[in-house]
Amino acid sequence: MSGTVAVSATVTISGTNPGVQKVVFRLGGDYLLTEYGSPYTLSLRTERWSDGQRTLEVESVMRDGFTSSRASADLSFSN
């Protein structure tokens, strides 16, 4: 991928729903962005990183303090 890429995350809740406080995006384990309102989106400008493989991760933090496990996707940057 190259250029600016739109990324979005969806939070699906089972059981009691205390509400989503925030969603945190990370790239290669490094913090990218915290989004506090739905839709949870990010414009990823790939030219900021060298070409190669990266892992995009996202986790949600609920209003009761629970943090989800991170969901991830492997990306290939080719600027």
mmCIF file of N, CA and C in Angstrom:
data_model
loop_
_atom_site.group_PDB
_atom_site.id
_atom_site.type_symbol
_atom_site.label_atom_id
_atom_site.label_comp_id
_atom_site.label_asym_id
_atom_site.label_seq_id
_atom_site.Cartn_x
_atom_site.Cartn_y
_atom_site.Cartn_z
ATOM 1 N N MET A 1 0.830 -1.165 0.000
ATOM 2 C CA MET A 1 0.000 0.000 0.000
ATOM 3 C C MET A 1 0.881 1.236 0.000
ATOM 4 N N SER A 2 0.337 2.307 -0.503
ATOM 5 C CA SER A 2 1.078 3.565 -0.518
ATOM 6 C C SER A 2 0.087 4.716 -0.477
ATOM 7 N N GLY A 3 0.609 5.899 -0.168
ATOM 8 C CA GLY A 3 -0.248 7.075 -0.088
ATOM 9 C C GLY A 3 -0.955 7.156 1.252
ATOM 10 N N THR A 4 -2.103 7.817 1.260
ATOM 11 C CA THR A 4 -2.903 7.926 2.472
ATOM 12 C C THR A 4 -4.010 6.884 2.406
ATOM 13 N N VAL A 5 -4.062 6.046 3.432
ATOM 14 C CA VAL A 5 -5.004 4.927 3.467
ATOM 15 C C VAL A 5 -5.987 5.142 4.613
ATOM 16 N N ALA A 6 -7.276 5.027 4.338
ATOM 17 C CA ALA A 6 -8.306 5.148 5.368
ATOM 18 C C ALA A 6 -8.410 3.828 6.120
ATOM 19 N N VAL A 7 -8.340 3.911 7.441
ATOM 20 C CA VAL A 7 -8.444 2.738 8.311
ATOM 21 C C VAL A 7 -9.615 2.975 9.254
ATOM 22 N N SER A 8 -10.421 1.947 9.473
ATOM 23 C CA SER A 8 -11.518 2.077 10.427
ATOM 24 C C SER A 8 -11.596 0.834 11.291
ATOM 25 N N ALA A 9 -12.125 1.011 12.490
ATOM 26 C CA ALA A 9 -12.307 -0.087 13.434
ATOM 27 C C ALA A 9 -13.749 -0.097 13.902
ATOM 28 N N THR A 10 -14.264 -1.284 14.119
ATOM 29 C CA THR A 10 -15.608 -1.475 14.643
ATOM 30 C C THR A 10 -15.504 -2.242 15.947
ATOM 31 N N VAL A 11 -16.206 -1.802 16.967
ATOM 32 C CA VAL A 11 -16.213 -2.484 18.257
ATOM 33 C C VAL A 11 -17.520 -3.244 18.384
ATOM 34 N N THR A 12 -17.409 -4.560 18.595
ATOM 35 C CA THR A 12 -18.567 -5.420 18.804
ATOM 36 C C THR A 12 -18.541 -5.902 20.242
ATOM 37 N N ILE A 13 -19.645 -5.746 20.942
ATOM 38 C CA ILE A 13 -19.695 -6.048 22.372
ATOM 39 C C ILE A 13 -20.698 -7.166 22.618
ATOM 40 N N SER A 14 -20.270 -8.145 23.429
ATOM 41 C CA SER A 14 -21.210 -9.184 23.853
ATOM 42 C C SER A 14 -21.350 -9.089 25.372
ATOM 43 N N GLY A 15 -22.536 -9.363 25.860
ATOM 44 C CA GLY A 15 -22.775 -9.245 27.295
ATOM 45 C C GLY A 15 -23.120 -7.818 27.671
ATOM 46 N N THR A 16 -22.808 -7.456 28.907
ATOM 47 C CA THR A 16 -23.093 -6.119 29.414
ATOM 48 C C THR A 16 -22.278 -5.084 28.647
ATOM 49 N N ASN A 17 -22.913 -3.981 28.269
ATOM 50 C CA ASN A 17 -22.251 -2.943 27.477
ATOM 51 C C ASN A 17 -22.097 -1.669 28.304
ATOM 52 N N PRO A 18 -20.884 -1.440 28.877
ATOM 53 C CA PRO A 18 -20.668 -0.216 29.631
ATOM 54 C C PRO A 18 -20.416 1.000 28.729
ATOM 55 N N GLY A 19 -20.227 0.759 27.424
ATOM 56 C CA GLY A 19 -19.914 1.826 26.474
ATOM 57 C C GLY A 19 -18.426 1.899 26.201
ATOM 58 N N VAL A 20 -18.102 2.341 25.011
ATOM 59 C CA VAL A 20 -16.707 2.477 24.601
ATOM 60 C C VAL A 20 -16.198 3.845 25.030
ATOM 61 N N GLN A 21 -15.070 3.869 25.738
ATOM 62 C CA GLN A 21 -14.441 5.132 26.123
ATOM 63 C C GLN A 21 -13.555 5.643 24.999
ATOM 64 N N LYS A 22 -12.740 4.712 24.431
ATOM 65 C CA LYS A 22 -11.821 5.110 23.364
ATOM 66 C C LYS A 22 -11.319 3.877 22.626
ATOM 67 N N VAL A 23 -10.767 4.117 21.433
ATOM 68 C CA VAL A 23 -10.126 3.090 20.630
ATOM 69 C C VAL A 23 -8.717 3.592 20.334
ATOM 70 N N VAL A 24 -7.721 2.716 20.530
ATOM 71 C CA VAL A 24 -6.315 3.093 20.366
ATOM 72 C C VAL A 24 -5.728 2.320 19.186
ATOM 73 N N PHE A 25 -5.131 3.059 18.240
ATOM 74 C CA PHE A 25 -4.461 2.479 17.081
ATOM 75 C C PHE A 25 -2.950 2.478 17.323
ATOM 76 N N ARG A 26 -2.285 1.369 16.899
ATOM 77 C CA ARG A 26 -0.825 1.250 16.996
ATOM 78 C C ARG A 26 -0.297 0.660 15.687
ATOM 79 N N LEU A 27 0.930 1.043 15.335
ATOM 80 C CA LEU A 27 1.588 0.487 14.157
ATOM 81 C C LEU A 27 2.941 -0.040 14.594
ATOM 82 N N GLY A 28 3.147 -1.340 14.430
ATOM 83 C CA GLY A 28 4.394 -1.957 14.865
ATOM 84 C C GLY A 28 4.604 -1.813 16.362
ATOM 85 N N GLY A 29 3.520 -1.756 17.119
ATOM 86 C CA GLY A 29 3.595 -1.602 18.569
ATOM 87 C C GLY A 29 3.698 -0.164 19.044
ATOM 88 N N ASP A 30 3.937 0.766 18.118
ATOM 89 C CA ASP A 30 4.074 2.185 18.469
ATOM 90 C C ASP A 30 2.723 2.891 18.372
ATOM 91 N N TYR A 31 2.450 3.740 19.334
ATOM 92 C CA TYR A 31 1.201 4.497 19.388
ATOM 93 C C TYR A 31 1.028 5.366 18.147
ATOM 94 N N LEU A 32 -0.198 5.363 17.578
ATOM 95 C CA LEU A 32 -0.531 6.228 16.449
ATOM 96 C C LEU A 32 -1.580 7.269 16.814
ATOM 97 N N LEU A 33 -2.728 6.803 17.359
ATOM 98 C CA LEU A 33 -3.855 7.704 17.527
ATOM 99 C C LEU A 33 -4.858 7.114 18.512
ATOM 100 N N THR A 34 -5.503 7.990 19.289
ATOM 101 C CA THR A 34 -6.633 7.597 20.117
ATOM 102 C C THR A 34 -7.867 8.280 19.565
ATOM 103 N N GLU A 35 -8.904 7.498 19.324
ATOM 104 C CA GLU A 35 -10.165 8.014 18.792
ATOM 105 C C GLU A 35 -11.235 7.829 19.868
ATOM 106 N N TYR A 36 -11.926 8.916 20.210
ATOM 107 C CA TYR A 36 -12.893 8.895 21.306
ATOM 108 C C TYR A 36 -14.339 8.751 20.857
ATOM 109 N N GLY A 37 -14.609 8.875 19.582
ATOM 110 C CA GLY A 37 -15.990 8.787 19.114
ATOM 111 C C GLY A 37 -16.106 7.953 17.862
ATOM 112 N N SER A 38 -17.243 7.305 17.737
ATOM 113 C CA SER A 38 -17.524 6.514 16.550
ATOM 114 C C SER A 38 -17.936 7.455 15.418
ATOM 115 N N PRO A 39 -17.516 7.235 14.197
ATOM 116 C CA PRO A 39 -16.749 6.086 13.739
ATOM 117 C C PRO A 39 -15.273 6.213 14.127
ATOM 118 N N TYR A 40 -14.659 5.086 14.416
ATOM 119 C CA TYR A 40 -13.255 5.042 14.838
ATOM 120 C C TYR A 40 -12.401 4.912 13.585
ATOM 121 N N THR A 41 -11.829 6.036 13.142
ATOM 122 C CA THR A 41 -11.111 6.067 11.873
ATOM 123 C C THR A 41 -9.740 6.705 12.020
ATOM 124 N N LEU A 42 -8.901 6.414 11.038
ATOM 125 C CA LEU A 42 -7.533 6.920 11.002
ATOM 126 C C LEU A 42 -7.133 7.074 9.548
ATOM 127 N N SER A 43 -6.502 8.188 9.196
ATOM 128 C CA SER A 43 -5.906 8.361 7.868
ATOM 129 C C SER A 43 -4.421 8.073 8.015
ATOM 130 N N LEU A 44 -3.994 6.935 7.499
ATOM 131 C CA LEU A 44 -2.619 6.473 7.645
ATOM 132 C C LEU A 44 -1.798 6.933 6.454
ATOM 133 N N ARG A 45 -0.876 7.854 6.687
ATOM 134 C CA ARG A 45 -0.009 8.385 5.622
ATOM 135 C C ARG A 45 1.244 7.511 5.552
ATOM 136 N N THR A 46 1.284 6.608 4.585
ATOM 137 C CA THR A 46 2.337 5.587 4.515
ATOM 138 C C THR A 46 3.724 6.162 4.238
ATOM 139 N N GLU A 47 3.800 7.352 3.647
ATOM 140 C CA GLU A 47 5.122 7.916 3.314
ATOM 141 C C GLU A 47 5.943 8.261 4.559
ATOM 142 N N ARG A 48 5.339 8.214 5.718
ATOM 143 C CA ARG A 48 6.064 8.494 6.961
ATOM 144 C C ARG A 48 6.930 7.319 7.420
ATOM 145 N N TRP A 49 6.770 6.167 6.763
ATOM 146 C CA TRP A 49 7.530 4.975 7.131
ATOM 147 C C TRP A 49 8.242 4.426 5.905
ATOM 148 N N SER A 50 9.350 3.752 6.132
ATOM 149 C CA SER A 50 10.073 3.109 5.034
ATOM 150 C C SER A 50 9.272 1.911 4.532
ATOM 151 N N ASP A 51 9.577 1.472 3.331
ATOM 152 C CA ASP A 51 8.897 0.318 2.761
ATOM 153 C C ASP A 51 9.136 -0.909 3.623
ATOM 154 N N GLY A 52 8.154 -1.779 3.665
ATOM 155 C CA GLY A 52 8.300 -3.022 4.409
ATOM 156 C C GLY A 52 7.018 -3.440 5.083
ATOM 157 N N GLN A 53 7.122 -4.509 5.836
ATOM 158 C CA GLN A 53 5.976 -5.088 6.539
ATOM 159 C C GLN A 53 5.748 -4.385 7.866
ATOM 160 N N ARG A 54 4.496 -4.152 8.202
ATOM 161 C CA ARG A 54 4.111 -3.552 9.481
ATOM 162 C C ARG A 54 2.866 -4.277 9.985
ATOM 163 N N THR A 55 2.653 -4.220 11.289
ATOM 164 C CA THR A 55 1.427 -4.752 11.875
ATOM 165 C C THR A 55 0.638 -3.590 12.463
ATOM 166 N N LEU A 56 -0.592 -3.427 11.985
ATOM 167 C CA LEU A 56 -1.507 -2.427 12.515
ATOM 168 C C LEU A 56 -2.339 -3.106 13.598
ATOM 169 N N GLU A 57 -2.418 -2.486 14.771
ATOM 170 C CA GLU A 57 -3.172 -3.046 15.877
ATOM 171 C C GLU A 57 -4.179 -2.017 16.392
ATOM 172 N N VAL A 58 -5.268 -2.514 16.945
ATOM 173 C CA VAL A 58 -6.275 -1.638 17.537
ATOM 174 C C VAL A 58 -6.854 -2.340 18.764
ATOM 175 N N GLU A 59 -7.095 -1.546 19.807
ATOM 176 C CA GLU A 59 -7.728 -2.070 21.019
ATOM 177 C C GLU A 59 -8.756 -1.065 21.497
ATOM 178 N N SER A 60 -9.779 -1.564 22.180
ATOM 179 C CA SER A 60 -10.801 -0.677 22.725
ATOM 180 C C SER A 60 -10.703 -0.661 24.241
ATOM 181 N N VAL A 61 -10.970 0.508 24.805
ATOM 182 C CA VAL A 61 -11.026 0.672 26.257
ATOM 183 C C VAL A 61 -12.464 1.051 26.591
ATOM 184 N N MET A 62 -13.070 0.255 27.458
ATOM 185 C CA MET A 62 -14.462 0.462 27.820
ATOM 186 C C MET A 62 -14.571 1.439 28.988
ATOM 187 N N ARG A 63 -15.751 2.000 29.195
ATOM 188 C CA ARG A 63 -15.968 2.981 30.265
ATOM 189 C C ARG A 63 -15.788 2.391 31.663
ATOM 190 N N ASP A 64 -15.880 1.059 31.791
ATOM 191 C CA ASP A 64 -15.646 0.426 33.092
ATOM 192 C C ASP A 64 -14.178 0.063 33.318
ATOM 193 N N GLY A 65 -13.289 0.461 32.377
ATOM 194 C CA GLY A 65 -11.858 0.223 32.521
ATOM 195 C C GLY A 65 -11.336 -1.015 31.817
ATOM 196 N N PHE A 66 -12.230 -1.877 31.318
ATOM 197 C CA PHE A 66 -11.801 -3.082 30.606
ATOM 198 C C PHE A 66 -11.138 -2.700 29.293
ATOM 199 N N THR A 67 -9.972 -3.308 29.003
ATOM 200 C CA THR A 67 -9.272 -3.110 27.735
ATOM 201 C C THR A 67 -9.300 -4.416 26.961
ATOM 202 N N SER A 68 -9.742 -4.357 25.726
ATOM 203 C CA SER A 68 -9.829 -5.558 24.896
ATOM 204 C C SER A 68 -8.438 -6.030 24.503
ATOM 205 N N SER A 69 -8.371 -7.255 24.028
ATOM 206 C CA SER A 69 -7.124 -7.707 23.414
ATOM 207 C C SER A 69 -7.003 -6.966 22.080
ATOM 208 N N ARG A 70 -5.793 -6.871 21.566
ATOM 209 C CA ARG A 70 -5.570 -6.137 20.322
ATOM 210 C C ARG A 70 -5.925 -6.981 19.108
ATOM 211 N N ALA A 71 -6.685 -6.381 18.214
ATOM 212 C CA ALA A 71 -6.924 -6.977 16.906
ATOM 213 C C ALA A 71 -5.816 -6.464 15.995
ATOM 214 N N SER A 72 -5.403 -7.247 15.011
ATOM 215 C CA SER A 72 -4.286 -6.810 14.177
ATOM 216 C C SER A 72 -4.482 -7.192 12.717
ATOM 217 N N ALA A 73 -3.756 -6.481 11.867
ATOM 218 C CA ALA A 73 -3.722 -6.761 10.447
ATOM 219 C C ALA A 73 -2.303 -6.500 9.960
ATOM 220 N N ASP A 74 -1.780 -7.388 9.113
ATOM 221 C CA ASP A 74 -0.447 -7.202 8.535
ATOM 222 C C ASP A 74 -0.549 -6.339 7.297
ATOM 223 N N LEU A 75 0.330 -5.350 7.200
ATOM 224 C CA LEU A 75 0.347 -4.417 6.075
ATOM 225 C C LEU A 75 1.703 -4.458 5.384
ATOM 226 N N SER A 76 1.722 -4.125 4.102
ATOM 227 C CA SER A 76 2.971 -4.026 3.354
ATOM 228 C C SER A 76 3.047 -2.630 2.762
ATOM 229 N N PHE A 77 4.005 -1.825 3.242
ATOM 230 C CA PHE A 77 4.176 -0.462 2.747
ATOM 231 C C PHE A 77 5.081 -0.496 1.522
ATOM 232 N N SER A 78 4.661 0.204 0.472
ATOM 233 C CA SER A 78 5.425 0.254 -0.771
ATOM 234 C C SER A 78 5.278 1.662 -1.347
ATOM 235 N N ASN A 79 6.110 2.560 -0.848
ATOM 236 C CA ASN A 79 6.003 3.963 -1.270
ATOM 237 C C ASN A 79 6.798 4.187 -2.515
#
